[in-house]
Structures are given as C-alpha cells and as structure tokens.
XYZ file of C-alpha atoms in Angstrom:
512
model
C 4.773 -18.776 14.550
C 1.965 -19.298 11.785
C -1.673 -20.318 11.541
C -0.974 -23.781 12.097
C 0.074 -22.922 15.830
C -3.280 -21.600 16.680
C -5.213 -24.119 14.567
C -4.083 -26.577 17.312
C -4.647 -24.268 20.366
C -7.690 -21.981 19.297
C -9.261 -23.868 16.155
C -12.408 -21.781 16.199
C -10.804 -18.345 16.765
C -11.597 -16.218 13.821
C -8.494 -15.570 11.742
C -10.357 -13.519 9.247
C -13.767 -11.772 9.133
C -15.094 -10.335 5.818
C -16.377 -6.974 6.764
C -19.502 -6.844 4.326
C -20.738 -10.220 4.932
C -19.444 -11.200 8.291
C -18.083 -14.465 6.702
C -15.640 -15.974 9.241
C -12.327 -17.821 8.502
C -11.222 -19.642 11.681
C -7.511 -20.501 12.330
C -8.547 -24.173 12.084
C -10.176 -23.554 8.358
C -7.294 -21.280 7.573
C -4.595 -23.910 8.298
C -6.460 -26.891 6.893
C -7.241 -25.000 3.716
C -3.752 -24.001 3.201
C -2.493 -27.586 3.464
C -4.959 -28.880 1.296
C -3.936 -26.334 -1.455
C -0.317 -26.900 -0.894
C -0.844 -30.422 -1.448
C -2.509 -29.464 -4.732
C 0.210 -27.514 -5.923
C 2.641 -30.295 -5.132
C 0.610 -32.860 -7.290
C 0.724 -30.537 -10.108
C 4.583 -30.412 -9.941
C 4.849 -26.997 -8.378
C 7.513 -27.225 -5.710
C 10.099 -25.095 -3.543
C 11.173 -21.930 -5.087
C 8.840 -22.188 -7.882
C 6.333 -19.219 -8.407
C 2.903 -18.665 -8.437
C 0.423 -15.824 -9.245
C -2.624 -14.748 -7.063
C -5.202 -12.880 -9.131
C -7.794 -12.193 -6.479
C -9.776 -9.364 -5.068
C -10.403 -9.404 -1.180
C -11.572 -12.928 -1.285
C -12.604 -14.868 1.773
C -10.073 -17.405 0.888
C -7.188 -15.078 -0.125
C -5.076 -16.214 2.783
C -5.669 -19.930 2.295
C -3.716 -19.537 -1.002
C -1.168 -17.193 0.520
C -0.351 -19.796 3.366
C -0.478 -22.785 1.080
C 2.390 -20.900 -0.957
C 4.123 -19.724 2.072
C 4.507 -23.198 3.790
C 5.529 -24.751 0.204
C 8.569 -22.549 -0.100
C 7.008 -20.978 -3.291
C 7.534 -17.403 -4.309
C 4.206 -15.919 -4.574
C 3.170 -12.620 -6.536
C -0.129 -11.004 -5.663
C -1.628 -9.262 -8.694
C -3.897 -6.474 -8.659
C -7.404 -7.228 -9.456
C -7.979 -3.956 -11.439
C -5.420 -5.366 -14.137
C -6.735 -5.664 -17.577
C -5.916 -9.332 -19.152
C -2.839 -8.112 -21.091
C -1.367 -6.408 -18.030
C -2.091 -9.690 -15.928
C -0.197 -11.660 -18.443
C 2.687 -9.645 -18.291
C 3.112 -9.738 -14.457
C 2.360 -13.521 -14.494
C 5.100 -14.162 -17.170
C 7.551 -11.847 -15.773
C 7.387 -13.524 -12.385
C 7.710 -16.887 -13.978
C 4.601 -18.415 -12.514
C 3.666 -21.928 -12.953
C -0.039 -21.385 -11.698
C -2.413 -18.480 -11.737
C -4.997 -18.444 -8.898
C -8.334 -16.319 -9.397
C -11.907 -16.321 -8.629
C -15.124 -16.058 -10.356
C -15.437 -12.450 -9.603
C -12.613 -11.968 -12.304
C -14.145 -14.170 -14.923
C -14.338 -11.835 -17.676
C -10.424 -11.116 -17.431
C -9.853 -14.945 -16.772
C -11.689 -15.888 -20.068
C -9.350 -13.517 -21.858
C -6.249 -15.395 -20.125
C -7.172 -18.773 -20.511
C -5.781 -19.315 -23.991
C -2.785 -17.083 -23.611
C -1.687 -18.747 -20.353
C -2.750 -22.361 -21.324
C 0.472 -23.886 -20.410
C 0.168 -22.823 -16.855
C -2.199 -24.444 -14.079
C -5.124 -22.308 -14.057
C -7.218 -22.470 -10.669
C -10.299 -20.689 -10.064
C -12.005 -20.099 -6.528
C -15.844 -20.101 -6.043
C -16.418 -21.503 -9.785
C -14.698 -22.355 -13.236
C -14.873 -20.724 -16.414
C -12.879 -21.451 -19.772
C -9.673 -22.938 -19.201
C -9.614 -22.439 -15.375
C -10.192 -25.411 -13.157
C -12.549 -25.126 -9.873
C -10.081 -25.305 -7.334
C -12.456 -25.826 -4.560
C -13.216 -29.453 -4.841
C -9.970 -30.415 -6.158
C -8.255 -28.963 -2.971
C -11.057 -30.657 -0.842
C -9.819 -33.986 -2.261
C -6.349 -33.325 -0.957
C -5.124 -34.646 2.346
C -5.209 -31.955 5.157
C -1.594 -32.646 5.895
C 1.648 -30.466 5.734
C 3.461 -30.701 2.321
C 6.942 -32.568 2.476
C 9.762 -30.504 3.209
C 7.709 -27.756 4.553
C 9.607 -24.573 4.695
C 9.031 -20.884 4.425
C 8.326 -19.219 1.186
C 8.619 -15.330 0.283
C 6.538 -12.930 -1.653
C 7.545 -11.091 -4.767
C 5.364 -8.236 -5.327
C 5.360 -5.866 -8.073
C 5.826 -1.875 -8.094
C 2.473 -0.149 -8.832
C 3.405 0.832 -12.330
C 2.809 4.674 -12.045
C 5.861 5.039 -14.785
C 6.368 2.131 -17.443
C 5.824 -1.430 -16.629
C 5.529 -2.635 -12.938
C 8.843 -4.548 -11.896
C 9.245 -7.526 -9.591
C 10.900 -6.701 -6.229
C 12.953 -9.858 -5.366
C 14.288 -10.740 -2.247
C 16.334 -14.119 -1.050
C 14.412 -17.092 -0.423
C 15.391 -18.306 3.227
C 14.126 -21.769 3.100
C 13.656 -21.653 6.976
C 11.660 -24.263 8.636
C 7.903 -23.284 8.728
C 7.125 -21.195 11.508
C 10.290 -19.303 11.596
C 9.767 -15.474 12.558
C 10.574 -13.094 9.802
C 13.129 -10.663 10.193
C 12.030 -7.797 12.260
C 9.019 -9.755 13.494
C 9.796 -8.921 16.998
C 10.363 -5.417 16.507
C 6.948 -5.252 14.735
C 5.128 -6.748 17.802
C 7.052 -4.599 20.014
C 6.468 -1.484 18.181
C 2.801 -1.903 17.889
C 2.114 -3.864 21.022
C 0.556 -6.694 18.962
C -0.622 -10.026 20.637
C -3.041 -12.516 20.085
C -5.967 -10.393 21.498
C -5.243 -7.859 18.698
C -8.048 -7.144 16.256
C -6.832 -5.783 13.086
C -8.850 -3.709 10.462
C -7.771 -4.102 6.855
C -9.129 -1.466 4.748
C -7.187 -1.627 1.509
C -6.481 -4.182 -1.293
C -4.682 -7.420 -0.249
C -2.552 -7.749 -3.050
C -0.526 -4.531 -1.988
C 2.625 -5.018 0.179
C 1.675 -3.331 3.402
C -1.927 -4.805 3.717
C -0.810 -8.301 2.699
C 2.052 -8.306 5.149
C 0.490 -6.782 8.133
C -2.462 -9.423 7.799
C 0.114 -12.334 7.441
C 2.036 -11.145 10.311
C -1.083 -10.504 12.453
C -2.012 -14.109 11.481
C 1.499 -15.202 12.708
C 0.518 -14.009 16.229
C -2.890 -15.370 16.411
C -4.895 -12.186 15.934
C -7.916 -11.446 14.244
C -8.332 -9.638 10.908
C -11.131 -7.991 9.740
C -10.958 -7.210 5.934
C -13.049 -4.655 4.091
C -13.692 -5.796 0.523
C -13.249 -1.773 -0.371
C -12.839 1.309 1.842
C -15.845 3.320 2.810
C -15.138 5.931 5.219
C -17.987 5.678 7.428
C -18.348 1.898 7.249
C -14.635 2.093 8.599
C -15.688 3.672 11.542
C -18.669 1.445 12.080
C -16.260 -1.615 11.743
C -14.149 -0.123 14.459
C -16.905 0.097 16.981
C -18.490 -3.238 16.074
C -15.397 -5.441 16.123
C -13.660 -3.350 18.759
C -10.683 -2.733 16.673
C -7.452 -2.255 18.404
C -5.061 -1.675 15.241
C -5.533 -0.705 11.726
C -3.423 0.503 8.857
C -4.325 3.519 6.776
C -3.091 6.049 4.041
C -3.742 9.855 4.304
C -6.421 9.934 1.852
C -8.500 7.640 4.139
C -8.061 10.050 6.857
C -9.092 12.979 4.549
C -12.358 10.972 3.730
C -13.212 10.388 7.256
C -12.429 14.059 8.233
C -14.736 15.186 5.332
C -17.660 13.305 6.931
C -20.448 15.435 8.377
C -19.531 15.980 12.290
C -22.807 14.042 13.484
C -21.828 11.024 11.328
C -18.143 11.077 12.569
C -19.164 11.344 16.299
C -21.796 8.365 15.852
C -19.209 5.801 16.498
C -16.961 4.731 19.518
C -13.446 4.588 18.318
C -11.880 4.329 21.524
C -10.584 0.740 21.172
C -8.304 1.882 18.577
C -4.889 1.791 20.267
C -2.509 1.966 16.886
C -3.641 3.768 13.810
C -0.686 2.876 11.713
C -0.433 5.216 8.530
C 2.289 5.129 5.440
C 2.201 5.070 1.763
C 2.075 8.833 1.179
C 2.903 11.849 3.176
C 0.222 13.162 5.504
C -0.662 16.940 5.426
C 0.047 18.479 8.711
C -3.395 19.646 9.333
C -4.848 16.443 8.437
C -2.818 14.583 10.943
C -3.535 17.203 13.507
C -7.207 16.719 13.241
C -7.045 12.977 13.489
C -4.792 13.198 16.577
C -7.262 15.673 18.278
C -10.083 13.198 17.092
C -8.507 9.594 18.011
C -6.061 10.898 20.342
C -2.214 10.033 20.346
C -2.698 6.678 18.130
C -1.212 7.606 15.072
C 1.894 5.840 14.296
C 3.564 6.698 10.821
C 6.243 4.892 9.078
C 8.121 5.349 6.028
C 9.256 2.274 3.979
C 8.770 0.495 0.581
C 8.150 -3.067 -0.683
C 11.807 -3.159 -1.200
C 12.374 -3.464 2.362
C 15.732 -1.639 2.181
C 15.022 0.560 5.272
C 12.272 2.259 7.269
C 11.730 5.190 9.506
C 8.996 5.767 12.206
C 7.345 8.092 14.503
C 4.532 7.974 17.080
C 2.152 11.007 17.801
C 3.973 12.538 20.813
C 7.122 12.760 18.731
C 5.372 13.908 15.873
C 3.530 16.860 17.784
C 7.155 17.923 18.233
C 8.226 17.419 14.846
C 5.227 18.156 12.686
C 5.395 16.655 9.072
C 8.289 14.429 9.938
C 8.012 10.592 9.047
C 10.445 9.877 11.974
C 13.843 8.623 12.640
C 15.644 5.466 10.858
C 15.021 2.102 12.428
C 17.450 -0.554 11.922
C 19.190 1.481 9.178
C 20.751 4.828 8.491
C 19.239 7.639 6.283
C 21.246 9.657 3.714
C 20.544 12.597 1.913
C 22.493 13.050 -0.963
C 22.599 15.487 -4.130
C 22.771 14.506 -8.032
C 26.340 14.198 -7.614
C 26.431 11.653 -4.883
C 27.296 14.181 -2.165
C 25.881 13.812 1.430
C 23.877 17.072 2.358
C 23.591 18.792 5.550
C 20.500 18.835 7.754
C 17.823 21.174 6.316
C 18.785 20.524 2.667
C 16.692 18.375 0.517
C 18.041 15.670 -1.580
C 17.584 12.128 -2.658
C 16.601 9.994 0.367
C 19.298 6.700 0.329
C 19.158 3.892 2.980
C 22.315 1.715 4.149
C 22.252 -1.012 6.460
C 18.697 -2.050 5.633
C 18.041 -5.090 3.413
C 19.030 -5.663 -0.196
C 16.813 -6.306 -2.849
C 16.660 -6.474 -6.919
C 14.201 -5.504 -9.507
C 13.402 -8.825 -11.307
C 14.372 -8.931 -14.916
C 15.526 -5.300 -14.627
C 19.322 -5.025 -13.898
C 19.384 -1.363 -15.220
C 16.685 -0.175 -12.620
C 18.400 -2.262 -9.963
C 21.881 -0.647 -10.548
C 20.307 3.026 -10.805
C 18.612 2.270 -7.265
C 21.988 1.929 -5.582
C 25.091 4.144 -5.044
C 28.621 2.957 -5.449
C 28.712 2.780 -1.552
C 25.744 0.578 -1.817
C 23.172 2.869 -0.467
C 19.726 2.249 -2.181
C 16.719 4.773 -2.674
C 13.023 4.342 -3.301
C 13.144 7.577 -5.632
C 11.940 10.046 -2.957
C 13.294 13.571 -2.181
C 13.408 14.697 1.581
C 15.692 16.272 4.015
C 16.943 15.383 7.687
C 16.661 18.163 10.554
C 19.295 18.635 13.156
C 17.747 15.698 15.326
C 17.913 13.096 12.628
C 14.134 13.432 11.769
C 13.295 12.675 8.241
C 10.769 14.881 6.264
C 9.562 13.809 2.705
C 9.442 16.538 0.257
C 7.990 14.737 -2.825
C 8.832 12.026 -5.420
C 11.313 12.836 -7.706
C 9.240 12.075 -10.704
C 6.739 14.486 -9.568
C 8.998 17.493 -9.205
C 7.897 20.539 -11.306
C 10.627 22.523 -12.936
C 9.358 26.099 -13.565
C 11.763 28.494 -15.214
C 14.539 26.434 -13.551
C 12.993 26.485 -10.167
C 12.387 23.239 -8.405
C 8.683 23.111 -7.167
C 7.548 20.161 -5.009
C 3.696 19.757 -5.641
C 2.930 18.145 -2.545
C 3.207 21.562 -0.770
C 0.218 22.900 -2.690
C -1.605 19.735 -2.502
C -1.369 19.563 1.496
C -2.786 23.296 1.471
C -5.546 22.780 -0.931
C -7.147 19.732 0.522
C -7.631 21.457 3.742
C -10.300 23.797 1.876
C -13.795 22.676 2.757
C -14.886 22.797 -0.866
C -12.178 20.203 -1.848
C -12.833 16.356 -1.722
C -9.626 15.540 -3.885
C -6.459 17.476 -5.491
C -3.524 16.777 -7.669
C -1.015 19.464 -8.452
C 0.915 18.746 -11.612
C 3.302 20.435 -13.985
C 1.991 21.280 -17.499
C 3.338 22.649 -20.716
C 4.236 26.359 -20.576
C 5.793 28.288 -23.428
C 7.242 30.836 -21.416
C 8.554 28.646 -18.460
C 8.903 25.038 -19.674
C 6.351 23.820 -17.019
C 3.634 25.686 -15.090
C 1.940 24.510 -11.801
C -1.597 23.389 -12.452
C -4.363 22.290 -9.877
C -6.726 19.758 -10.739
C -9.637 19.422 -7.985
C -12.374 17.126 -7.351
C -14.883 19.258 -5.580
C -17.033 18.052 -2.555
C -20.451 16.705 -3.573
C -22.991 19.425 -4.386
C -20.102 22.054 -4.711
C -19.823 23.421 -8.428
C -16.420 23.588 -9.961
C -16.765 26.993 -11.581
C -14.685 30.479 -12.053
C -15.710 31.557 -8.522
C -14.376 28.223 -6.789
C -11.309 28.588 -8.840
C -10.555 32.153 -7.591
C -11.308 31.208 -4.121
C -8.942 28.243 -4.204
C -6.112 30.079 -5.752
C -6.356 33.171 -3.274
C -6.519 30.398 -0.414
C -3.225 28.748 -1.716
C -1.613 32.170 -1.853
C -2.514 32.798 1.466
C -0.887 29.649 2.774
C 2.035 29.179 0.563
C 4.648 31.142 -1.214
C 3.151 32.386 -4.629
C 5.652 30.705 -6.907
C 4.571 27.240 -5.348
C 1.008 27.802 -5.978
C -1.048 26.693 -9.110
C -1.554 29.390 -11.819
C -4.736 27.813 -12.761
C -7.115 25.062 -11.398
C -9.222 22.654 -13.438
C -12.127 20.619 -12.064
C -12.897 16.889 -12.422
C -15.829 14.640 -11.344
C -13.100 11.983 -9.890
C -9.648 12.015 -9.737
C -7.913 8.324 -10.588
C -7.046 7.256 -7.302
C -6.283 3.296 -6.252
C -8.158 1.976 -3.378
C -4.835 1.919 -1.542
C -5.062 5.831 -1.817
C -2.363 6.080 -4.524
C -2.960 9.081 -6.864
C -2.417 8.315 -10.255
C -0.839 11.482 -11.402
C 0.544 10.231 -14.563
C -2.946 9.630 -15.859
C -3.714 13.214 -15.237
C -0.499 14.470 -16.532
C -0.751 12.506 -20.008
C -4.037 14.477 -20.707
C -2.116 17.734 -20.649
C 1.028 16.569 -22.157
C -0.752 14.866 -25.089
C -0.279 11.253 -23.944
C -3.053 8.600 -23.683
C -1.848 5.763 -21.488
C -5.033 4.908 -19.350
C -3.317 1.992 -17.548
C -4.078 1.726 -13.848
C -2.234 -0.892 -11.603
C-alpha cells in the first residue's frame, strides 16, 4: 500500500491540496515525481540504507521527496525549516546525509550552507542558488520508473532539542518490499476508521513526526491530505467546511486558539464533517477539552506517544468523559510507573512513565542518552511523569525537566497552566521555576494577554486570585510577568527553556 497503488487506479485523485493556494498534487503526479527523484538519487550514488536530509517548509512537493526516499530504502531526516544554518549543518552531519534537499524559500540559509556542505549533493526545489542544484529539471529528465531493488525506507527524525542538541531517533531498517504495510498500520486504520474516502487536514509543520507520518499513512490508503502552510484558527475552520474534512490532527494550543475566537466567527463554519479530531503532543487542559467536545461532539480522540515509537496509549471522547484528564489505556504495550529507585508504584502515585512491549529505539550517536532512557528490565521512557488510576488509565503530570522544586516540594507547572489558560484575558501562558533565595525556586507565571488586554498590575492581581480560587496555593504562581508573545513552535510546543533562560541568566535563543 503506497501512492503507486492509486496512481494506477485513480491517477487524477488529489493526494495533496495546498490549503493557501489550492494547488493540487494528484496521486499520478506524486508517484511519478517520486520515481523520478528516486532515479536522480541513484544516479548520484545514493542507494539503499544511505541517508538524506529534507530541509523544507510545507512545500507542495514535500511528499514527492519523502516517497522517493521511502521507495529507495533510504533513511530520511526531515529538518525544521526554522533552523539557522549551523543548526541545519549539525543535523545533516549527525544523520550522515549524502544529500540535502531544500527550496528557494530557504535560499538565505542555503547560501550559508553551500560551502560547509559542499561535499554533499545539494538540491533545491523551485529554483537554485549558490552551490544548490535546481532539482526540478534534473528530476524531469529522469525515467518515471521505480528504482531497481525497490524496498521500504525509514524516517530518522530528531528530537525537538528543548534541552541541548537534538538527537536522532534511529529505528531498524526493514528493507521490506515497497508497499508493505508499516507496523500497526491496520490498527491505525481501524482505530480512526480511515479509508480512501477520508479527507485529512494537516495544520502543523510536516517536518515533525506526527504530521509527517499521519500524512504518509493517509497516502498509503489513498486519502486526500489538505496541508496548511501554517496554522490559523479561523482558517482551519474554513478549510474543514470547504473540503468536508473527516480527520485532522491537532495539539491543545490549537484548540485554545479556536475557542478564543469570538463566538460569531466560531459558529460561522460547518464542522459537522469532522469524524475524528485526533490530538496529542501535550496534555490538554480538562476545561479546554470539555468545551471542544461540547462544540464538535464526541469526535476527539487523544493519544500519548513519542517519535521513539516505544509505546502508546489512547482514549476516545466517551471514555474521556468518564476519566477526564486521562490520555487513555496502553495499546500494544504495557505502562509502568516507577520511582527514582526503579520501584513500580501503585495506582494514584506519580512517577516516571515507562513502556514495555512496544518498539525499540536508540538515540543516534548518543549511547549515554539511549542507556538513560531504559531500565535494566528493558523498559523505556520519554521523560514524562504521570500515574495510573485503578482502571489502568494513564494521566500525565508533567515533563520531568519542567518540575519545580520549591523548598523541597515538587510542583508540576502544568496544573497552574491548565487553570490560567481558561481565563478570558489569557491568550497563552507558561509557568516556570525561577531563582529564589528563600526556597531555591519560586513559581512564576509568564502570560501573553489577549489582544487589546493590557498586562498590568490589576491583571496580575486578578490572575493570581483566579489561580488561588482554582488550585492549592502552593501550586500557584507567586508573581506574573507579561509578554507580547511566548516562544511557541508552529506545532504548539512551548519552548519553556527560552523563557527560563532569561530568569536564570542564560541566553541560548535557539528554537528548533
């Protein structure tokens, strides 16, 4: 199952629709383009089990490059289009890429890379600059035929790098025949009731794991993917109505943005076609999810997993209403909650979340980080803290790295964030630990007010009181600062490190 299947049966069916321009990539064009690019790679000596890097925005031909790599048994690394040249160079070198594919939109960064990566094959879509070759005419001159020894490749994506350098997540290369279904593919189709008639809205950057793999899997089944160049709350609603979207994948901050729209603009669009509003990547505040279910009905389906692919949980709306705040029960794995000494904890006690029975992974070129992610029993973790209830449902408490220790008391800032984001004057919020002479750390709120709301002393007092009314006082911020905009990635990930560094006297401003 892959685009070539539908190129033969439905060549004119849209595989990808660019949301902003309406540009359509049909299954026939996707399959042909990927074959030509695969042939180009082969002529440049890039063959099975070699690596390439893809440094693209949500470009109309993004998936041609991906499927060219997939059908050539390559490892391919999608690189954030927000990176600086040194950051791109680090990932490209670390993954061992023999080629880098970018686009004219990234010409400035590409110009900086052309000298330092001159030993690689450098390709550019939509134009050329410096040492980058114009891929379009070169690929067009290649035969539209499958490469010899065609077999399945694999992604090697990088962690987001919120602490230190990003790390590649390496999984085994299968070398299965092209079209072989990925592991858990049938479960994916069954869980979300996906078939070739599905229309999938993709509102996030394609270089991230979940958006990339969801789109690729949708194309394996012959569905249509509507790709937003960047997320906008009202535009997402408009696209659901326009394309009769049946499935989409979100992060909680996107729900918040949509819920913060004025009521008349929210209700302007018909979203009744949406059957599965899938969400993950961060815990969703209970009031936010309740409001989304009230608005969209029981279409929300949440999962907890990581790029590492070592395990997952899932929960639908009906289960969640009986277990609010949960991210569900394990699927094809087992969840263990353990303390710092490796002891398994009983229900209701928070600790490190570990998976067993799921997939295995390693962090590329970082055996120490790999070893630290596994117990001596072979259980692995993503670095999150949580607990199980008596029925086996998992609840996330926070990232271990985000925990605040105030006078010896552990405080999970997610709880205060979940309260403050529901205040009508708050557009975005981060709760962090800042230095305290008395307690070691103190709880600080950093708030982005709603447009036309002034972040002043009156609003600070109002928000502090609101938090105390809804949460134990020791968990609440002692003070609140206001910012014009918080550093949030297009995927919805909040870069707390960039906020914390300002309070702890550090100045690393990298966003990846």
